[in-house]
Structure formats: C-alpha cells, structure tokens
Short mmCIF file of C-alpha atoms in Angstrom, two decimals:
data_model
loop_
_atom_site.label_atom_id
_atom_site.label_comp_id
_atom_site.label_asym_id
_atom_site.label_seq_id
_atom_site.Cartn_x
_atom_site.Cartn_y
_atom_site.Cartn_z
CA MET Q 234 -26.00 -17.30 -33.08
CA ALA Q 235 -23.92 -17.50 -29.93
CA GLU Q 236 -23.41 -13.74 -29.95
CA ALA Q 237 -27.13 -13.16 -30.48
CA GLY Q 238 -27.99 -15.49 -27.57
CA THR Q 239 -25.49 -13.73 -25.34
CA GLY Q 240 -26.89 -10.33 -26.27
CA PHE Q 241 -30.45 -11.52 -25.52
CA LEU Q 242 -29.38 -12.81 -22.10
CA GLU Q 243 -27.64 -9.52 -21.30
CA GLN Q 244 -30.77 -7.57 -22.28
CA LEU Q 245 -32.94 -9.87 -20.18
CA LYS Q 246 -30.63 -9.46 -17.19
CA SER Q 247 -30.61 -5.67 -17.55
CA CYS Q 248 -34.42 -5.64 -17.73
CA ILE Q 249 -34.67 -7.73 -14.55
CA VAL Q 250 -32.25 -5.46 -12.75
CA TRP Q 251 -34.13 -2.37 -13.92
CA SER Q 252 -37.46 -3.80 -12.84
CA TRP Q 253 -36.17 -4.73 -9.38
CA THR Q 254 -34.65 -1.28 -8.99
CA TYR Q 255 -37.51 0.97 -10.06
CA LEU Q 256 -40.78 -1.03 -10.24
CA TRP Q 257 -40.93 -2.75 -6.85
CA THR Q 258 -43.38 -0.15 -5.52
CA LEU Q 259 -45.66 -0.64 -8.53
CA TRP Q 260 -45.56 -4.41 -8.03
CA PHE Q 261 -46.46 -3.98 -4.37
CA PHE Q 262 -49.60 -1.96 -5.13
CA VAL Q 263 -50.60 -4.36 -7.93
CA MET Q 264 -50.41 -7.29 -5.52
CA LEU Q 265 -52.54 -5.42 -2.97
CA PHE Q 266 -55.15 -4.70 -5.64
CA LEU Q 267 -55.24 -8.35 -6.75
CA VAL Q 268 -55.68 -9.56 -3.19
CA TYR Q 269 -58.56 -7.12 -2.69
CA ILE Q 270 -60.30 -8.22 -5.91
CA LEU Q 271 -59.84 -11.94 -5.25
CA ARG Q 272 -60.68 -11.89 -1.56
CA VAL Q 273 -64.06 -13.63 -2.12
CA PRO Q 274 -63.01 -16.41 -4.58
CA LEU Q 275 -59.94 -17.19 -2.49
CA LYS Q 276 -61.98 -17.19 0.77
CA ILE Q 277 -59.37 -15.05 2.46
CA ASN Q 278 -61.59 -14.21 5.43
CA ASP Q 279 -62.34 -17.89 6.12
CA ASN Q 280 -58.68 -18.81 5.83
CA LEU Q 281 -57.67 -16.07 8.24
CA THR Q 282 -60.20 -17.33 10.74
CA THR Q 283 -58.88 -20.87 10.41
CA VAL Q 284 -55.30 -19.72 10.89
CA SER Q 285 -56.20 -17.76 14.02
CA MET Q 286 -57.98 -20.80 15.48
CA PHE Q 287 -54.94 -22.98 14.73
CA LEU Q 288 -52.57 -20.57 16.45
CA ASN Q 289 -54.83 -20.39 19.51
CA THR Q 290 -54.82 -24.18 19.91
CA LEU Q 291 -50.98 -24.46 19.90
CA THR Q 292 -49.38 -25.38 23.22
CA PRO Q 293 -45.93 -24.38 24.60
CA LYS Q 294 -44.62 -27.85 23.65
CA PHE Q 295 -44.98 -26.89 19.97
CA TYR Q 296 -42.83 -23.77 20.38
CA VAL Q 297 -40.18 -25.72 22.28
CA ALA Q 298 -40.07 -28.32 19.49
CA LEU Q 299 -39.95 -25.57 16.85
CA THR Q 300 -37.05 -23.83 18.61
CA GLY Q 301 -35.13 -27.09 18.98
CA THR Q 302 -35.61 -28.01 15.33
CA SER Q 303 -34.41 -24.61 14.09
CA SER Q 304 -31.39 -24.80 16.41
CA LEU Q 305 -30.52 -28.24 15.05
CA ILE Q 306 -30.70 -27.02 11.46
CA SER Q 307 -28.59 -23.95 12.32
CA GLY Q 308 -26.00 -26.19 13.97
CA LEU Q 309 -25.81 -28.45 10.91
CA ILE Q 310 -25.32 -25.40 8.68
CA LEU Q 311 -22.58 -24.11 10.99
CA ILE Q 312 -20.77 -27.49 10.93
CA PHE Q 313 -20.97 -27.58 7.13
CA GLU Q 314 -19.65 -24.00 6.91
CA TRP Q 315 -16.73 -24.88 9.21
CA TRP Q 316 -15.85 -27.94 7.12
CA TYR Q 317 -16.07 -26.00 3.86
CA PHE Q 318 -13.93 -23.17 5.26
CA ARG Q 319 -11.24 -25.60 6.47
CA LYS Q 320 -11.11 -27.27 3.07
CA TYR Q 321 -11.46 -24.32 0.69
CA GLY Q 322 -10.56 -21.29 2.81
CA THR Q 323 -13.81 -19.36 2.25
CA SER Q 324 -17.45 -19.35 3.31
CA PHE Q 325 -19.85 -21.37 1.14
CA ILE Q 326 -22.80 -19.02 1.70
CA GLU Q 327 -20.65 -15.95 1.04
CA GLN Q 328 -19.17 -17.50 -2.10
CA VAL Q 329 -22.59 -18.40 -3.48
CA SER Q 330 -24.00 -14.95 -2.73
CA VAL Q 331 -21.02 -13.12 -4.25
CA SER Q 332 -20.46 -15.40 -7.26
CA HIS Q 333 -24.05 -16.22 -8.29
CA LEU Q 334 -26.64 -14.00 -6.62
CA ARG Q 335 -24.81 -10.66 -6.76
CA PRO Q 336 -24.26 -10.68 -10.56
CA LEU Q 337 -27.96 -11.43 -11.10
CA LEU Q 338 -28.91 -8.41 -8.99
CA GLY Q 339 -26.54 -6.11 -10.86
CA GLY Q 340 -23.61 -6.15 -8.43
CA VAL Q 341 -19.99 -6.01 -9.54
CA ASP Q 342 -17.21 -7.83 -7.76
CA ASN Q 343 -14.49 -5.22 -7.42
CA SER Q 344 -12.08 -7.69 -5.92
CA ALA Q 345 -11.94 -9.94 -8.97
CA PRO Q 346 -8.50 -9.94 -10.53
CA SER Q 347 -7.98 -8.83 -14.09
CA THR Q 348 -6.35 -11.62 -16.05
CA ALA Q 349 -5.17 -9.46 -18.90
CA ASN Q 350 -4.41 -5.82 -19.50
CA ALA Q 351 -5.70 -5.18 -22.97
CA ALA Q 352 -5.98 -1.78 -24.59
CA GLY Q 353 -9.23 0.10 -24.90
CA GLY Q 354 -12.07 -0.78 -22.55
CA GLU Q 355 -9.98 -2.56 -19.92
CA ALA Q 356 -7.92 0.58 -19.32
CA ASP Q 357 -10.85 2.22 -17.51
CA SER Q 358 -11.33 -0.79 -15.24
CA SER Q 359 -7.62 -0.74 -14.45
CA ARG Q 360 -7.85 2.91 -13.44
CA GLN Q 361 -10.77 2.10 -11.14
CA SER Q 362 -8.78 -0.68 -9.49
CA VAL Q 363 -5.87 1.72 -8.96
CA SER Q 364 -8.13 4.14 -7.14
CA GLU Q 365 -9.13 1.38 -4.72
CA CYS Q 366 -5.49 0.77 -3.72
CA LYS Q 367 -4.05 3.54 -1.56
CA VAL Q 368 -0.55 4.61 -2.57
CA TRP Q 369 1.91 6.19 -0.14
CA ARG Q 370 4.75 8.60 -0.56
CA ASN Q 371 8.02 6.64 -0.59
CA PRO Q 372 9.85 7.70 2.61
CA LEU Q 373 13.22 7.09 0.92
CA ASN Q 374 12.46 8.56 -2.49
CA LEU Q 375 15.46 9.79 -4.45
CA PHE Q 376 16.23 13.29 -5.75
CA ARG Q 377 15.02 13.96 -9.27
CA GLY Q 378 17.94 16.10 -10.39
CA ALA Q 379 20.82 14.43 -8.55
CA GLU Q 380 19.71 10.80 -8.92
CA TYR Q 381 16.78 10.12 -11.24
CA ASN Q 382 18.05 12.48 -13.95
CA ARG Q 383 21.57 11.08 -13.72
CA TYR Q 384 20.15 7.65 -14.43
CA THR Q 385 18.36 9.07 -17.47
CA TRP Q 386 21.57 10.69 -18.74
CA VAL Q 387 23.45 7.40 -18.51
CA THR Q 388 20.83 4.95 -19.79
CA GLY Q 389 18.46 7.13 -21.80
CA ARG Q 390 15.49 5.67 -19.91
CA GLU Q 391 12.90 7.38 -17.77
CA PRO Q 392 12.91 5.91 -14.25
CA LEU Q 393 9.53 7.42 -13.26
CA THR Q 394 6.12 6.88 -14.79
CA TYR Q 395 3.69 9.66 -15.60
CA TYR Q 396 1.26 8.33 -13.00
CA ASP Q 397 3.95 8.44 -10.31
CA MET Q 398 5.01 12.00 -11.18
CA ASN Q 399 1.37 13.12 -11.29
CA LEU Q 400 0.91 11.84 -7.75
CA SER Q 401 3.98 13.83 -6.68
CA ALA Q 402 2.53 16.97 -8.27
CA GLN Q 403 -0.65 16.47 -6.26
CA ASP Q 404 1.41 16.01 -3.07
CA HIS Q 405 3.31 19.23 -3.72
CA GLN Q 406 0.11 21.18 -4.23
CA THR Q 407 -1.35 19.71 -1.03
CA PHE Q 408 1.61 20.28 1.28
CA PHE Q 409 3.31 23.37 -0.20
CA THR Q 410 0.37 25.62 -1.07
CA CYS Q 411 -2.59 27.21 0.74
CA ASP Q 412 -5.49 29.53 -0.03
CA THR Q 413 -3.60 32.69 1.00
CA ASP Q 414 -0.78 32.27 -1.55
CA HIS Q 415 -2.36 34.83 -3.86
CA LEU Q 416 -1.56 37.53 -1.26
CA ARG Q 417 2.20 37.00 -1.72
CA PRO Q 418 3.60 37.28 -5.28
CA ALA Q 419 6.38 34.68 -4.82
CA ASP Q 420 4.01 32.08 -3.35
CA ALA Q 421 1.48 32.79 -6.11
CA ILE Q 422 4.13 32.00 -8.72
CA MET Q 423 5.09 28.78 -6.92
CA GLN Q 424 1.45 27.75 -6.72
CA LYS Q 425 1.40 27.78 -10.53
CA ALA Q 426 4.86 26.17 -10.73
CA TRP Q 427 3.74 23.03 -8.87
CA ARG Q 428 1.03 22.53 -11.52
CA GLU Q 429 3.46 22.77 -14.44
CA ARG Q 430 4.12 19.54 -16.34
CA ASN Q 431 7.32 20.73 -18.01
CA PRO Q 432 10.36 20.50 -15.66
CA GLN Q 433 12.07 23.50 -17.27
CA ALA Q 434 8.95 25.60 -16.77
CA ARG Q 435 8.90 24.67 -13.09
CA ILE Q 436 12.57 25.57 -12.66
CA SER Q 437 12.12 28.91 -14.46
CA ALA Q 438 9.14 29.75 -12.26
CA ALA Q 439 11.20 28.97 -9.13
CA HIS Q 440 13.95 31.36 -10.26
CA GLU Q 441 11.31 34.00 -10.98
CA ALA Q 442 9.89 33.59 -7.46
CA LEU Q 443 13.36 33.97 -5.91
CA GLU Q 444 13.85 37.25 -7.73
CA LEU Q 445 10.83 38.63 -5.86
CA ASN Q 446 11.49 37.21 -2.41
CA GLU Q 447 13.30 34.50 -0.41
CA CYS Q 448 10.83 31.72 -1.04
CA ALA Q 449 11.39 28.40 0.75
CA THR Q 450 9.31 26.33 -1.69
CA ALA Q 451 11.27 27.77 -4.64
CA TYR Q 452 14.51 26.56 -3.07
CA ILE Q 453 12.89 23.16 -2.53
CA LEU Q 454 11.99 22.84 -6.20
CA LEU Q 455 15.49 23.81 -7.33
CA ALA Q 456 17.11 21.42 -4.85
CA GLU Q 457 14.91 18.57 -6.01
CA GLU Q 458 15.04 19.09 -9.77
CA GLU Q 459 17.82 21.47 -10.83
CA ALA Q 460 20.69 20.39 -8.54
CA THR Q 461 22.80 17.73 -10.25
CA THR Q 462 24.61 16.51 -7.13
CA ILE Q 463 23.67 15.88 -3.52
CA VAL Q 464 26.13 18.59 -2.43
CA GLU Q 465 24.32 21.21 -4.53
CA ALA Q 466 20.96 19.99 -3.26
CA GLU Q 467 22.14 20.29 0.34
CA LYS Q 468 23.24 23.91 -0.20
CA LEU Q 469 19.86 24.82 -1.63
CA PHE Q 470 18.01 23.07 1.19
CA LYS Q 471 20.04 25.03 3.74
CA GLN Q 472 18.90 28.24 2.07
CA ALA Q 473 15.35 26.89 2.07
CA LEU Q 474 15.68 26.11 5.79
CA LYS Q 475 16.62 29.70 6.59
CA ALA Q 476 13.64 31.08 4.67
CA GLY Q 477 11.29 28.37 5.95
CA GLU Q 478 12.11 28.93 9.62
CA GLY Q 479 11.33 32.64 9.27
CA CYS Q 480 7.93 31.93 7.70
CA TYR Q 481 7.20 29.28 10.33
CA ARG Q 482 7.91 31.63 13.25
CA ARG Q 483 5.74 34.38 11.78
CA SER Q 484 2.80 32.07 11.06
CA GLN Q 485 3.13 30.43 14.47
CA GLN Q 486 2.38 33.75 16.17
CA LEU Q 487 -0.77 34.28 14.06
CA GLN Q 488 -2.11 30.71 13.79
CA HIS Q 489 -5.02 31.27 16.22
CA HIS Q 490 -6.23 34.51 14.61
CA GLY Q 491 -8.41 32.89 11.96
CA ALA Q 492 -8.91 29.97 9.60
CA GLN Q 493 -6.63 31.37 6.89
CA TYR Q 494 -3.79 31.87 9.37
CA GLU Q 495 -4.29 28.30 10.60
CA ALA Q 496 -4.00 26.98 7.03
CA GLN Q 497 -0.91 29.09 6.42
CA HIS Q 498 0.73 27.78 9.59
CA ARG Q 499 -0.06 24.21 8.57
CA ARG Q 500 1.53 24.81 5.17
CA ASP Q 501 4.64 26.39 6.74
CA THR Q 502 4.93 23.43 9.13
CA ASN Q 503 4.82 20.97 6.24
CA VAL Q 504 7.48 22.95 4.38
CA LEU Q 505 9.78 23.07 7.40
CA VAL Q 506 9.44 19.34 8.13
CA TYR Q 507 10.10 18.48 4.49
CA ILE Q 508 13.24 20.63 4.37
CA LYS Q 509 14.70 19.18 7.58
CA ARG Q 510 13.97 15.66 6.45
CA ARG Q 511 15.64 16.15 3.09
CA LEU Q 512 18.66 17.73 4.78
CA ALA Q 513 18.95 14.63 6.96
CA MET Q 514 18.73 12.44 3.85
CA CYS Q 515 21.47 14.53 2.19
CA ALA Q 516 23.71 14.00 5.22
CA ARG Q 517 23.00 10.25 5.05
CA LYS Q 518 23.88 10.08 1.36
CA LEU Q 519 27.08 12.09 1.90
CA GLY Q 520 28.32 9.67 4.55
CA ARG Q 521 27.51 11.77 7.63
CA THR Q 522 25.23 9.09 9.06
CA ARG Q 523 25.48 10.05 12.74
CA GLU Q 524 24.57 13.63 11.88
CA ALA Q 525 21.62 12.36 9.87
CA VAL Q 526 20.42 10.22 12.81
CA LYS Q 527 20.56 13.22 15.15
CA MET Q 528 18.63 15.40 12.70
CA MET Q 529 15.93 12.74 12.30
CA ARG Q 530 15.58 12.23 16.06
CA ASP Q 531 15.30 15.99 16.64
CA LEU Q 532 12.70 16.27 13.90
CA MET Q 533 10.60 13.46 15.39
CA LYS Q 534 10.75 15.09 18.84
CA GLU Q 535 9.85 18.52 17.49
CA PHE Q 536 6.90 17.30 15.40
CA PRO Q 537 5.70 14.03 17.01
CA LEU Q 538 2.24 14.19 15.44
CA LEU Q 539 3.42 14.18 11.82
CA SER Q 540 3.65 10.39 11.57
CA MET Q 541 2.28 10.53 8.01
CA PHE Q 542 5.78 11.41 6.78
CA ASN Q 543 7.12 8.08 8.15
CA ILE Q 544 10.39 9.66 9.27
CA HIS Q 545 11.03 6.62 11.47
CA GLU Q 546 11.70 4.55 8.33
CA ASN Q 547 14.54 6.90 7.39
CA LEU Q 548 15.83 6.59 10.96
CA LEU Q 549 15.73 2.79 10.85
CA GLU Q 550 17.78 2.67 7.66
CA ALA Q 551 20.41 5.07 9.05
CA LEU Q 552 20.69 3.15 12.34
CA LEU Q 553 21.17 -0.11 10.43
CA GLU Q 554 24.02 1.54 8.55
CA LEU Q 555 25.63 2.38 11.91
CA GLN Q 556 24.91 -1.21 13.07
CA ALA Q 557 23.21 0.28 16.15
CA TYR Q 558 20.90 -2.70 16.50
CA ALA Q 559 19.80 -1.83 20.05
CA ASP Q 560 18.60 1.57 18.85
CA VAL Q 561 16.84 -0.10 15.92
CA GLN Q 562 15.00 -2.38 18.35
CA ALA Q 563 13.98 0.65 20.43
CA VAL Q 564 12.50 2.37 17.38
CA LEU Q 565 10.65 -0.81 16.38
CA ALA Q 566 9.23 -1.15 19.88
CA LYS Q 567 7.61 2.26 19.44
CA TYR Q 568 6.36 2.01 15.86
CA ASP Q 569 5.70 -1.71 15.35
CA ASP Q 570 2.23 -1.29 16.82
CA ILE Q 571 -0.95 -3.00 15.69
CA SER Q 572 -2.76 0.36 15.54
CA LEU Q 573 -0.27 1.82 13.05
CA PRO Q 574 -0.17 0.91 9.34
CA LYS Q 575 2.55 -1.66 8.79
CA SER Q 576 5.25 -1.43 6.15
CA ALA Q 577 7.85 -3.73 4.66
CA THR Q 578 10.56 -1.71 6.43
CA ILE Q 579 9.07 -2.41 9.85
CA CYS Q 580 8.25 -6.09 9.26
CA TYR Q 581 11.51 -7.06 7.55
CA THR Q 582 13.69 -5.04 9.93
CA ALA Q 583 12.10 -6.87 12.85
CA ALA Q 584 12.80 -10.15 11.04
CA LEU Q 585 16.42 -9.12 10.40
CA LEU Q 586 17.03 -8.40 14.09
CA LYS Q 587 15.65 -11.78 15.16
CA ALA Q 588 17.55 -13.56 12.37
CA ARG Q 589 20.77 -11.83 13.42
CA ALA Q 590 20.70 -13.67 16.77
CA VAL Q 591 20.80 -17.14 15.16
CA SER Q 592 21.73 -16.80 11.48
CA ASP Q 593 25.51 -17.14 11.89
CA LYS Q 594 25.14 -20.67 13.29
CA PHE Q 595 21.98 -21.74 11.46
CA SER Q 596 22.16 -24.91 9.39
CA PRO Q 597 19.14 -26.47 7.66
CA GLU Q 598 20.56 -29.97 8.07
CA ALA Q 599 21.20 -29.52 11.79
CA ALA Q 600 17.81 -27.90 12.32
CA SER Q 601 16.05 -30.81 10.59
CA ARG Q 602 17.82 -33.30 12.87
CA ARG Q 603 17.43 -31.62 16.26
CA GLY Q 604 14.52 -29.27 15.56
CA LEU Q 605 14.39 -25.50 15.91
CA SER Q 606 15.47 -23.80 19.11
CA THR Q 607 13.34 -21.08 20.70
CA ALA Q 608 15.44 -18.29 19.19
CA GLU Q 609 15.38 -19.93 15.75
CA MET Q 610 11.63 -20.40 15.98
CA ASN Q 611 11.20 -16.70 16.81
CA ALA Q 612 13.34 -15.76 13.80
CA VAL Q 613 11.38 -18.05 11.48
CA GLU Q 614 8.06 -16.70 12.76
CA ALA Q 615 9.29 -13.13 12.19
CA ILE Q 616 10.26 -14.04 8.61
CA HIS Q 617 6.85 -15.64 8.03
CA ARG Q 618 5.19 -12.49 9.38
CA ALA Q 619 7.21 -10.27 7.04
CA VAL Q 620 6.59 -12.48 4.01
CA GLU Q 621 2.88 -12.57 4.74
CA PHE Q 622 2.82 -8.78 4.70
CA ASN Q 623 4.80 -8.46 1.44
CA PRO Q 624 5.74 -11.68 -0.39
CA HIS Q 625 7.66 -9.81 -3.13
CA VAL Q 626 10.60 -8.73 -0.97
CA PRO Q 627 12.50 -12.06 -0.65
CA LYS Q 628 12.96 -12.35 -4.42
CA TYR Q 629 14.84 -9.04 -4.43
CA LEU Q 630 16.84 -9.73 -1.28
CA LEU Q 631 17.86 -13.14 -2.65
CA GLU Q 632 18.62 -11.54 -6.07
CA MET Q 633 16.09 -13.68 -7.91
CA LYS Q 634 14.79 -10.49 -9.53
CA SER Q 635 16.80 -7.46 -10.58
CA LEU Q 636 16.35 -4.09 -8.93
CA ILE Q 637 15.42 -0.80 -10.56
CA LEU Q 638 15.35 2.71 -9.11
CA PRO Q 639 12.52 2.92 -6.56
CA PRO Q 640 9.49 5.04 -7.51
CA GLU Q 641 8.43 8.17 -5.66
CA HIS Q 642 5.25 6.41 -4.49
CA ILE Q 643 4.77 2.86 -3.31
CA LEU Q 644 1.86 0.53 -2.81
CA LYS Q 645 2.08 -1.22 0.52
CA ARG Q 646 2.35 -5.00 0.17
CA GLY Q 647 3.06 -4.51 -3.53
CA ASP Q 648 6.04 -4.97 -5.84
CA SER Q 649 6.81 -1.24 -5.73
CA GLU Q 650 7.25 -1.34 -1.94
CA ALA Q 651 9.47 -4.41 -2.27
CA ILE Q 652 11.75 -2.58 -4.72
CA ALA Q 653 11.95 0.48 -2.48
CA TYR Q 654 12.82 -1.63 0.56
CA ALA Q 655 15.37 -3.91 -1.08
CA PHE Q 656 17.08 -0.99 -2.86
CA PHE Q 657 18.20 0.46 0.47
CA HIS Q 658 18.21 -2.55 2.81
CA LEU Q 659 19.84 -5.29 0.73
CA GLN Q 660 23.26 -4.21 1.99
CA HIS Q 661 22.09 -4.48 5.61
CA TRP Q 662 20.92 -8.07 5.08
CA LYS Q 663 24.22 -8.95 3.43
CA ARG Q 664 26.13 -7.47 6.35
CA VAL Q 665 24.49 -9.89 8.83
CA GLU Q 666 26.20 -13.23 8.36
CA GLY Q 667 23.79 -16.01 7.41
CA ALA Q 668 20.67 -13.79 7.37
CA LEU Q 669 20.01 -14.31 3.66
CA ASN Q 670 20.62 -18.04 4.04
CA LEU Q 671 18.00 -18.22 6.80
CA LEU Q 672 15.59 -16.21 4.66
CA HIS Q 673 16.20 -18.48 1.68
CA CYS Q 674 15.48 -21.62 3.74
CA THR Q 675 12.31 -20.43 5.44
CA TRP Q 676 10.41 -17.78 3.48
CA GLU Q 677 8.40 -20.14 1.27
CA GLY Q 678 7.12 -21.92 4.36
CA THR Q 679 4.80 -18.96 4.89
CA PHE Q 680 2.43 -20.33 2.26
CA ARG Q 681 2.24 -23.71 3.92
CA MET Q 682 1.09 -21.91 7.04
CA ILE Q 683 -1.41 -19.81 5.05
CA PRO Q 684 -2.67 -22.12 2.27
CA TYR Q 685 -5.01 -19.51 0.75
CA PRO Q 686 -3.36 -16.07 1.13
CA LEU Q 687 -5.82 -14.42 -1.26
CA GLU Q 688 -8.85 -15.47 0.77
CA LYS Q 689 -7.60 -15.28 4.34
CA GLY Q 690 -4.60 -14.14 6.32
CA HIS Q 691 -2.92 -15.18 9.54
CA LEU Q 692 -1.55 -11.95 11.04
CA PHE Q 693 -2.73 -9.44 8.42
CA TYR Q 694 -5.65 -9.03 6.10
CA PRO Q 695 -5.76 -11.32 3.04
CA TYR Q 696 -3.29 -10.32 0.34
CA PRO Q 697 -4.99 -7.67 -1.85
CA ILE Q 698 -5.57 -8.60 -5.47
CA CYS Q 699 -5.46 -5.03 -6.81
CA THR Q 700 -1.71 -4.61 -6.17
CA GLU Q 701 -0.68 -5.83 -9.63
CA THR Q 702 -2.76 -3.19 -11.41
CA ALA Q 703 -1.46 -0.35 -9.24
CA ASP Q 704 2.16 -1.51 -9.56
CA ARG Q 705 1.83 -1.46 -13.34
CA GLU Q 706 1.04 2.25 -13.06
CA LEU Q 707 3.87 3.01 -10.61
CA LEU Q 708 6.71 0.99 -12.17
CA PRO Q 709 8.17 1.64 -15.66
CA PHE Q 710 7.24 -1.47 -17.60
CA SER Q 711 10.02 -0.99 -20.17
CA GLN Q 712 12.67 -1.44 -17.47
CA HIS Q 713 10.87 -3.83 -15.17
CA PRO Q 714 8.37 -6.22 -16.80
CA LEU Q 715 6.05 -6.91 -13.91
CA CYS Q 716 5.80 -10.59 -13.07
CA PRO Q 717 2.72 -10.88 -10.86
CA PHE Q 718 3.09 -12.83 -7.64
CA LYS Q 719 0.70 -15.68 -8.40
CA PHE Q 720 -0.58 -18.47 -6.22
CA ARG Q 721 -1.46 -21.74 -7.90
CA ASP Q 722 -2.68 -25.10 -6.63
CA GLY Q 723 0.06 -27.64 -6.22
CA LYS Q 724 -0.22 -31.03 -7.91
CA SER Q 725 -0.50 -32.71 -4.50
CA GLY Q 726 -3.69 -30.78 -3.84
CA LYS Q 727 -2.71 -30.12 -0.21
CA HIS Q 728 -1.97 -26.41 -0.45
CA PRO Q 729 -1.23 -23.77 -3.08
CA ALA Q 730 2.46 -23.58 -3.94
CA LEU Q 731 4.55 -20.73 -5.17
CA GLN Q 732 5.41 -20.52 -8.80
CA SER Q 733 8.93 -21.69 -9.40
CA VAL Q 734 11.43 -18.87 -9.83
CA ALA Q 735 14.54 -19.43 -11.88
CA PRO Q 736 17.75 -18.27 -10.18
CA ALA Q 737 19.01 -14.94 -11.41
CA ASP Q 738 21.95 -14.98 -13.75
CA GLU Q 739 25.12 -13.03 -13.11
CA ASP Q 740 24.00 -10.07 -15.23
CA LEU Q 741 21.00 -9.50 -12.98
CA ARG Q 742 23.17 -9.79 -9.88
CA GLU Q 743 25.63 -7.24 -11.26
CA HIS Q 744 22.75 -4.90 -12.12
CA THR Q 745 21.40 -5.21 -8.57
CA ARG Q 746 24.80 -4.62 -7.01
CA GLY Q 747 25.37 -1.57 -9.21
CA LEU Q 748 22.08 0.04 -8.22
CA THR Q 749 22.42 -0.63 -4.50
CA ALA Q 750 25.91 0.84 -4.61
CA MET Q 751 24.27 4.17 -5.48
CA THR Q 752 23.03 4.48 -1.91
CA SER Q 753 26.14 3.24 -0.08
CA SER Q 754 28.99 5.05 -1.84
CA VAL Q 755 29.46 8.81 -1.58
CA PRO Q 756 31.26 9.49 -4.89
CA THR Q 757 28.31 8.27 -6.95
CA PHE Q 758 26.41 11.56 -6.83
CA CYS Q 759 28.96 14.08 -5.60
#
C-alpha cells in the first residue's frame, strides 16, 4: 500500500509539473473566456467603476502610510533573516524555496550530497556530479614508466584509475594534436596513438612514427611510458626537445598565414613547453635542483601567458628543497592573487613560511598563558586560511592518514589534491622545526571560526559537496578507501565539530615515509 501511495503521489507531481510547463497558455485563454462570459453576472463593469472612484478619492497621506507599512514589514523580514542566518548559517527564504518549492516545480538540487554509492542507478548520478567538479592536471604528476609502473611491478597494484587515465588521454589529444596532422605521416600516426587504450599499442605506434621522421610527440610518449628510469626518460626528452624546437621555429614563421598555421603553432608551443617542464622535473628528481630551478624560471619568462600549466607550483617545491625561503616568498607574492585560482600548494606554502618564523619557539601552554603574539597570530591565520581551502591536507601532513601515489589529475579542495601536495611537501614541513606541532595545535580551530563550512565560507567559497564523488573516480579505492571529510553537529550544539580521527599506527607512518622517500632520494628510480 505504501508503494502504491508513493507511486500515485509521484504521478500526481509529474502531472502538475507537466501542466505548469506546457498548459499555462491554454489556462490563460480559458480564464479570459470565463471572464468574458461571466462579465454580466459578476458585475465586472460596475466593480471597475467603483474601484476607479476609490482610487480617485485617495489622498497622498494614504500612499505615505502604505509605503511606511511596507517598509516596516520588509525591515522585520530582514531582521528575522539576519537572526536565522546567524543561528543556522543559511537564508530561511532560500532554504524554503530550494527544499520545498523547487521539488514541487520539478527542480533538482544538484548540490545535495549522495549518502551512498550503490550500484546501478546511482552510478549515473555520480557521473553527473563528477562533471560538475572541474579537475586539473596535477602539476607534479609522476612518470608512468619510471614511477607508476615500478610501483605496479613491486606491489601488483594499479596506482591510476581508468577515469584518471582517460582524462590524460583527452589532455594529450588536446595539447599534442591539431587538424593539420594528417598532412604529416608521423603526426598522423601519433594522433591515433594518443587514442589507443593499450599501452603497448601506443609505444609501438611511437616507434613506427620515429621510423618515418623525428617526431617530438613520439619521444614524449616513449619517455613517459617506455622509459623505466628517470635517466632514460631525460635522454628521450632531450631528443624530443631537439625535434620540438625545430618544429616550433618553423611554425612560428608561418603562424600568421592562416588559421591552420595558427593552430599548428599553438600545438608546437604546447609540445615545447611540456618537454622543457618535464626536463626540469627530471633534473629535480635526479638531484640537480638548482638546474631545475633555472630551467623553470627560464620557461616562465619565455612563456608568461601559459599559466594553465601551473609551472610556478613546480618552482615552489624546488625552491623549498633548496630552503630558499626568500625566493619562495617572492613567487607567492606574484601568484597568491585573488584573481588567480588558488591551490593547496599556494595556501599551505604561505602558511609554512609564516609558521617558520615562530614555530621553533611556539608552545601551546605558553601561548594560552600570555596570548598569541602578532607573528603567531599571522601564522595561525595563515593555517586557518589553508585549512579552509583544503581541510584534507593536515591529516596527511600529521600522518593521520597514509599516503598513496598521487594521481595524474586532482580536484582542487579535494582529497586527491591533498595527497598530491603532501606527497611532495611533507618533507619540507618536517624540515622546519615545530611547523607540524603548530599545525597540529591550530588547524581544527578553523571550524570554530567557520561553524558551517558547507553553507558559507570566510575567505573562500563554501566547501563543495561534490568533491567526494569526484575523488572516488580519481583515487584507486582498493589502495585508499576514501573516508569523506564530514562535518557533524557537536553535542554542545554550539558549532559543528570534526569527526574524531584515530592516530595512525606505525605501519601507516612507515608507508608514508617510504612513499615520500621516492621523491627525495635519487637512487629510487635511477
């Protein structure tokens, strides 16, 4: 009976929605016809005359009183809205319209979180939520052959998900191909190679393209997927650089001769920037950090408009390795701008620099007795700002959760971005004495400052709800069971509190230390 009643209500709701969508014009004409037919019984003409006489007899005092009354009512509504927002963190009118009126009119709340990920019908809704969350190419993504595949050989597990690799395939087709590739046999082969799902088929196609001509994108594919060490990858990228610079110079001379030449020059520019960036990353992984910094700086000067590659995040990590904190601050001053999209690297690096000034002498007991100094307050505010942007990062920096290999794509403010940041920057936080202690003492205070992070934010937009669904697609669930970052009401009722997190055991700490060592020690991949 309950199911029958529910089905009847659903049918009734769908009929109402359909009628409001398609039959409003018919209803309008029906009402006009009824008014015309009933104009005599209803004495419409007499009533209109009476109304016109009433309006003519009104004085200005009536309009003043009417205006004052409406202003008073509007003020009372505004006071009630302010009180409701202070108590519950959202607008009463907006909540009623979204929660009650919108479903009746056929609307769907796309921001509602999915409480369970069941098979079947909920898979489609999960895909839709993923499309609403923009994913970004990980600026510090690893090499498939020299790093991801080595992990697979040792553990027998796949570090990348199909969704993540499919996004990479789309990136390769966007940046490394153009409409004129069919005019050159080697580029035509590589255009098909980027669409191949089988890694061996891609590698074979790259070798076939090199037999025809010196193809820069073929060298890129072999360096990324066939090379088993960073040294081999660097040699292939140097060959790709030689071929890519020749193509870039030729297309640069013809870029203004037509639309197809402009597209070809844009493709050759993307190829050249990618090769130089990966060469800088190879130098960083092989211990030549100063050389890597110089290559990154030269690349940013040569192509200042290509900020979409986020090369400054690679530069920040390399400068932190050199402990060149003044240079790090200079880079942050340029890129930590409100007009640019933020990232965990920018926010947490800024927090690390401010924490570095006070962390070596910071003591929670002393701070509670004397209060925070100006420098300590600045450091705490920087930590709160970083945690508000991405609340997942502290659990990895404090080794409450174990690390895995970072994916090739990340979701900003999500768990995937937190993994990518902590994988490379945990060692930099450990190097600054007391920085992790200051983070441990202050990061949870962010949610006392922002009681309802899902509904409103302080420095950034409210925390997006769709991050959990997208992270489930980007992160391998078999290696990293995703524990969503939930907010729940505390028993005191004053503000939502964080879910308690059990301290990580020694196995998780060893696993984290082993993975982060992959980025700091040269012999790991050479």
